[in-house]
Amino acid sequence: MKKWGWKIATVILLLYTVIAGFLWEVPRLHIVNESIRALYFHVPMWFGMVALFSASALFGIRYLREGQKHLDLYSASFAHAGMLLGTLGMVTGMIWAHYTWGTFWHWDPKQTGAAISYLVYLAYFVLRMSLDNGEQRARLAAVYNIFAFASMIPLIFIIPRLTDSMHPGSGGNPGFNMYDLDSRMRLVFYPASAGWILLGFWLAQQRIRLKNAEEQLLEHEYEQQ
Amino acid sequence: MNWLAIVKKEFTLELRKKSVIASLGLYLFSIVFILYLSFGQASMGPVAWTAFFWVALLFTAVSTIAKSFIGERKGVFVYYYYTVPAGDFIIGKLVYNALLSSVMGLVGYCLFILFLGDAIQDHVIFLSALVLASVGFAASLTLISSLAAKTNNGSVLMAVLSFPLVVSILLIAVKLTKNCVDGLGWSASSDELLILGAINSLVTALSYLLFPYIWRS
């Protein structure tokens, strides 16, 4: 029960997010109107991405310090799941931007920063692909992962806040924060955040298990020969 | 003072061979000359000037710094590994690359003035931005070049790994250049210069901390 309790919680939280997120009443605001519901999807997905990339960088550091092989697998899997949530977050953000800004892609500083850090993480996967499986790949990938994480933080959280940006919460633009968020929306927003973050870790766990199974299969075949 | 020895050795080698400096100089010159020929007599606007200047500088910096690890023979590294601590080695390389790319930046600026005219009004701010950005290029590209040198397709991977990391420095540098073109003065640019300095120190610190792990293999 304890082992899959958090998975049941994920399913319930996300079902609740989808149902309540689309059906419950939301405040009527100019321009945003119904598109305010993106708050239940776009923002929590980015929370999930940041959480997973943080975990990935953390396991990268741990790999460099401790040198155990499974830590590298964890780090890579968290990065994969983070990438998926980042893609989903970007797509939902683009749909939102289409209705409120008028274009899917606006070259807003926040979007530019997100696009660049997306490229950085793509480069991380390219680096992993171009090295042979082994200790060296794990070490170099961990180093680049830490570098990527360190460059993501200013690109997404610092530079957009310093420049003029239409993205809520940037450039003195009043956006969503803990104090002005409608209390009805909070009832959905917090469970949604937890749900999307948990989903990311669940996906990462599936990838870890898959890779472990593949490895065991290989070992098994090797023994039979 | 081990890192000073590395810097000194790099300079001695460079001055003895001269091939790298000569080829990089020619590289920059060709870029500027192609720009000059393609624009002809029509004068280049300040926006195009800024864009071309930084693109030219970025490519020169990438090919300058890629040399510092990708070109070297394996035996040399084994020798360094046993004689110099990793921290000193990376600091030496960083200082040398920072100096070299700053010089390349200044030479590039002179060539741009010569062929394409001078779009800048605030020279002091622009030169400090130029030096800071060059140091930033050196700081982020040195570690990447040591990473890329470990793989099979080093030079391609160098571009793939480095461009996204350098873009943030480049964006700030372009913004600073725009301020200098408009002659907005220190008050408009001091924030950006500070951010550039902060990014540089962050990247340098990361390189110093992470290099020993790359070094080991």
Short mmCIF file of C-alpha atoms in Angstrom, two decimals, chain A:
data_model
loop_
_atom_site.label_atom_id
_atom_site.label_comp_id
_atom_site.label_asym_id
_atom_site.label_seq_id
_atom_site.Cartn_x
_atom_site.Cartn_y
_atom_site.Cartn_z
CA MET A 1 0.00 0.00 0.00
CA LYS A 2 2.73 2.37 1.01
CA LYS A 3 4.61 1.73 -2.21
CA TRP A 4 1.91 2.72 -4.61
CA GLY A 5 -0.05 5.04 -2.39
CA TRP A 6 1.58 8.07 -3.97
CA LYS A 7 0.67 6.77 -7.43
CA ILE A 8 -2.99 6.50 -6.50
CA ALA A 9 -2.66 10.02 -5.08
CA THR A 10 -1.19 11.18 -8.41
CA VAL A 11 -4.09 9.72 -10.37
CA ILE A 12 -6.67 11.22 -8.04
CA LEU A 13 -4.96 14.61 -7.99
CA LEU A 14 -4.70 14.79 -11.76
CA LEU A 15 -8.27 13.59 -12.33
CA TYR A 16 -9.39 16.26 -9.87
CA THR A 17 -7.25 18.83 -11.69
CA VAL A 18 -8.73 18.04 -15.07
CA ILE A 19 -12.32 17.86 -13.92
CA ALA A 20 -12.30 20.77 -11.49
CA GLY A 21 -9.90 22.74 -13.66
CA PHE A 22 -12.25 22.70 -16.60
CA LEU A 23 -15.61 22.81 -14.83
CA TRP A 24 -15.28 24.98 -11.74
CA GLU A 25 -15.94 28.66 -11.87
CA VAL A 26 -12.99 30.98 -12.35
CA PRO A 27 -12.76 34.77 -11.89
CA ARG A 28 -13.76 36.79 -14.93
CA LEU A 29 -10.86 38.95 -16.00
CA HIS A 30 -10.38 41.03 -19.10
CA ILE A 31 -8.40 39.47 -21.94
CA VAL A 32 -7.55 36.26 -20.08
CA ASN A 33 -11.17 35.14 -19.56
CA GLU A 34 -11.42 31.36 -19.61
CA SER A 35 -7.77 30.97 -20.60
CA ILE A 36 -6.93 31.58 -16.93
CA ARG A 37 -7.45 27.84 -16.57
CA ALA A 38 -3.98 27.46 -18.08
CA LEU A 39 -2.80 28.16 -14.54
CA TYR A 40 -3.78 24.59 -13.62
CA PHE A 41 -1.70 23.08 -16.40
CA HIS A 42 1.03 25.34 -17.71
CA VAL A 43 2.40 26.62 -14.40
CA PRO A 44 2.36 23.29 -12.47
CA MET A 45 4.02 21.56 -15.43
CA TRP A 46 6.87 24.03 -15.24
CA PHE A 47 7.04 23.48 -11.47
CA GLY A 48 7.36 19.79 -12.26
CA MET A 49 10.06 20.45 -14.83
CA VAL A 50 12.07 22.57 -12.41
CA ALA A 51 11.65 19.96 -9.67
CA LEU A 52 12.82 17.17 -11.98
CA PHE A 53 15.76 19.12 -13.37
CA SER A 54 16.76 20.01 -9.80
CA ALA A 55 16.61 16.34 -8.88
CA SER A 56 18.60 15.51 -12.00
CA ALA A 57 21.33 18.02 -11.13
CA LEU A 58 21.33 16.82 -7.52
CA PHE A 59 21.87 13.22 -8.62
CA GLY A 60 24.55 14.46 -11.03
CA ILE A 61 26.41 16.01 -8.09
CA ARG A 62 25.89 12.88 -6.06
CA TYR A 63 27.26 10.77 -8.90
CA LEU A 64 30.40 12.89 -9.06
CA ARG A 65 30.88 12.54 -5.31
CA GLU A 66 29.93 8.91 -4.81
CA GLY A 67 30.47 7.36 -8.23
CA GLN A 68 27.73 4.74 -8.10
CA LYS A 69 26.27 3.72 -11.41
CA HIS A 70 22.60 3.88 -10.50
CA LEU A 71 22.93 7.57 -9.58
CA ASP A 72 23.73 8.37 -13.21
CA LEU A 73 20.67 6.43 -14.38
CA TYR A 74 18.53 8.39 -11.92
CA SER A 75 19.99 11.67 -13.10
CA ALA A 76 19.33 10.87 -16.77
CA SER A 77 15.81 9.62 -16.12
CA PHE A 78 14.84 12.71 -14.14
CA ALA A 79 16.18 14.84 -16.99
CA HIS A 80 14.08 12.86 -19.50
CA ALA A 81 10.90 13.26 -17.48
CA GLY A 82 11.70 16.93 -16.89
CA MET A 83 12.09 17.40 -20.61
CA LEU A 84 8.66 15.87 -21.21
CA LEU A 85 7.00 18.13 -18.65
CA GLY A 86 8.92 21.09 -20.07
CA THR A 87 7.61 20.30 -23.55
CA LEU A 88 4.05 19.96 -22.28
CA GLY A 89 4.43 23.19 -20.33
CA MET A 90 5.72 24.97 -23.38
CA VAL A 91 2.87 23.71 -25.56
CA THR A 92 0.21 24.66 -23.01
CA GLY A 93 1.90 28.04 -22.61
CA MET A 94 1.82 28.53 -26.37
CA ILE A 95 -1.88 27.71 -26.52
CA TRP A 96 -2.47 30.23 -23.74
CA ALA A 97 -0.34 32.83 -25.54
CA HIS A 98 -2.30 32.24 -28.74
CA TYR A 99 -5.49 33.42 -27.07
CA THR A 100 -4.16 36.19 -24.85
CA TRP A 101 -1.18 37.59 -26.77
CA GLY A 102 -2.45 36.74 -30.23
CA THR A 103 0.50 34.62 -31.32
CA PHE A 104 1.79 31.22 -30.39
CA TRP A 105 5.36 32.42 -30.13
CA HIS A 106 6.11 35.96 -29.17
CA TRP A 107 9.86 36.10 -28.43
CA ASP A 108 9.04 37.28 -25.00
CA PRO A 109 12.17 37.22 -22.77
CA LYS A 110 10.73 34.35 -20.77
CA GLN A 111 10.03 32.38 -23.94
CA THR A 112 13.48 33.11 -25.27
CA GLY A 113 15.03 31.94 -22.01
CA ALA A 114 12.90 28.82 -22.03
CA ALA A 115 13.84 28.07 -25.63
CA ILE A 116 17.54 28.43 -24.85
CA SER A 117 17.45 26.20 -21.81
CA TYR A 118 15.45 23.71 -23.87
CA LEU A 119 18.35 23.70 -26.33
CA VAL A 120 20.82 23.26 -23.47
CA TYR A 121 19.02 20.14 -22.28
CA LEU A 122 18.74 18.82 -25.83
CA ALA A 123 22.52 19.25 -26.03
CA TYR A 124 22.75 17.23 -22.81
CA PHE A 125 20.98 14.32 -24.51
CA VAL A 126 23.17 14.68 -27.60
CA LEU A 127 26.21 14.50 -25.35
CA ARG A 128 24.89 11.32 -23.76
CA MET A 129 24.22 9.80 -27.17
CA SER A 130 27.67 10.56 -28.53
CA LEU A 131 29.54 8.83 -25.72
CA ASP A 132 29.81 5.12 -25.16
CA ASN A 133 27.89 3.69 -22.26
CA GLY A 134 30.19 3.65 -19.30
CA GLU A 135 31.86 5.50 -16.52
CA GLN A 136 33.17 8.28 -18.71
CA ARG A 137 29.75 9.05 -20.17
CA ALA A 138 28.25 9.18 -16.72
CA ARG A 139 30.89 11.59 -15.46
CA LEU A 140 30.87 13.95 -18.46
CA ALA A 141 27.07 13.96 -18.57
CA ALA A 142 26.94 14.79 -14.87
CA VAL A 143 29.31 17.71 -15.39
CA TYR A 144 27.26 19.06 -18.29
CA ASN A 145 24.05 18.51 -16.37
CA ILE A 146 25.26 20.72 -13.52
CA PHE A 147 26.33 23.33 -16.07
CA ALA A 148 22.93 23.14 -17.77
CA PHE A 149 21.08 23.54 -14.49
CA ALA A 150 23.23 26.51 -13.52
CA SER A 151 22.45 28.18 -16.84
CA MET A 152 18.72 27.42 -16.66
CA ILE A 153 18.18 29.31 -13.41
CA PRO A 154 19.27 32.75 -14.73
CA LEU A 155 17.65 32.15 -18.12
CA ILE A 156 14.22 31.35 -16.76
CA PHE A 157 14.07 33.04 -13.38
CA ILE A 158 16.45 36.00 -13.38
CA ILE A 159 16.85 37.57 -16.82
CA PRO A 160 13.10 37.71 -17.65
CA ARG A 161 12.44 39.49 -14.36
CA LEU A 162 15.03 42.15 -15.15
CA THR A 163 13.77 43.00 -18.60
CA ASP A 164 10.39 44.01 -19.92
CA SER A 165 8.27 40.97 -20.38
CA MET A 166 4.61 40.34 -20.99
CA HIS A 167 4.81 37.09 -19.11
CA PRO A 168 2.96 37.32 -15.79
CA GLY A 169 5.32 37.85 -12.91
CA SER A 170 8.02 39.49 -15.02
CA GLY A 171 9.17 43.02 -15.67
CA GLY A 172 6.98 44.53 -12.95
CA ASN A 173 3.99 42.87 -14.59
CA PRO A 174 1.57 41.89 -11.86
CA GLY A 175 1.25 38.19 -12.19
CA PHE A 176 0.17 35.34 -10.13
CA ASN A 177 1.58 35.21 -6.65
CA MET A 178 0.60 33.79 -3.33
CA TYR A 179 -1.39 36.85 -2.26
CA ASP A 180 -3.53 37.89 -5.20
CA LEU A 181 -4.55 34.45 -6.34
CA ASP A 182 -8.24 33.85 -6.02
CA SER A 183 -8.99 31.45 -3.19
CA ARG A 184 -11.17 29.25 -5.41
CA MET A 185 -8.32 28.86 -7.85
CA ARG A 186 -5.97 27.92 -5.06
CA LEU A 187 -8.16 24.92 -4.31
CA VAL A 188 -7.27 23.53 -7.70
CA PHE A 189 -3.84 25.06 -8.23
CA TYR A 190 -2.06 23.48 -5.25
CA PRO A 191 -3.34 19.93 -5.88
CA ALA A 192 -2.50 20.42 -9.58
CA SER A 193 1.09 21.38 -8.71
CA ALA A 194 1.51 18.33 -6.51
CA GLY A 195 -0.11 16.10 -9.14
CA TRP A 196 2.06 17.17 -12.04
CA ILE A 197 5.26 16.99 -9.99
CA LEU A 198 4.38 13.50 -8.79
CA LEU A 199 3.54 12.43 -12.34
CA GLY A 200 7.02 13.49 -13.44
CA PHE A 201 8.68 11.40 -10.74
CA TRP A 202 6.44 8.47 -11.59
CA LEU A 203 7.50 8.63 -15.23
CA ALA A 204 11.14 8.86 -14.20
CA GLN A 205 10.70 5.79 -12.02
CA GLN A 206 9.23 3.87 -14.97
CA ARG A 207 12.25 4.75 -17.10
CA ILE A 208 14.65 3.69 -14.36
CA ARG A 209 12.87 0.33 -14.08
CA LEU A 210 12.86 -0.13 -17.84
CA LYS A 211 16.57 0.51 -18.09
CA ASN A 212 17.30 -1.82 -15.19
CA ALA A 213 15.19 -4.52 -16.82
CA GLU A 214 17.01 -4.06 -20.13
CA GLU A 215 20.32 -4.43 -18.36
CA GLN A 216 19.23 -7.58 -16.56
CA LEU A 217 18.00 -8.99 -19.86
CA LEU A 218 21.37 -8.33 -21.44
CA GLU A 219 23.16 -9.99 -18.55
CA HIS A 220 20.85 -12.96 -18.79
CA GLU A 221 21.52 -13.39 -22.52
CA TYR A 222 25.23 -13.05 -21.88
CA GLU A 223 25.13 -15.80 -19.27
CA GLN A 224 23.23 -18.14 -21.57
CA GLN A 225 25.83 -17.77 -24.26
#
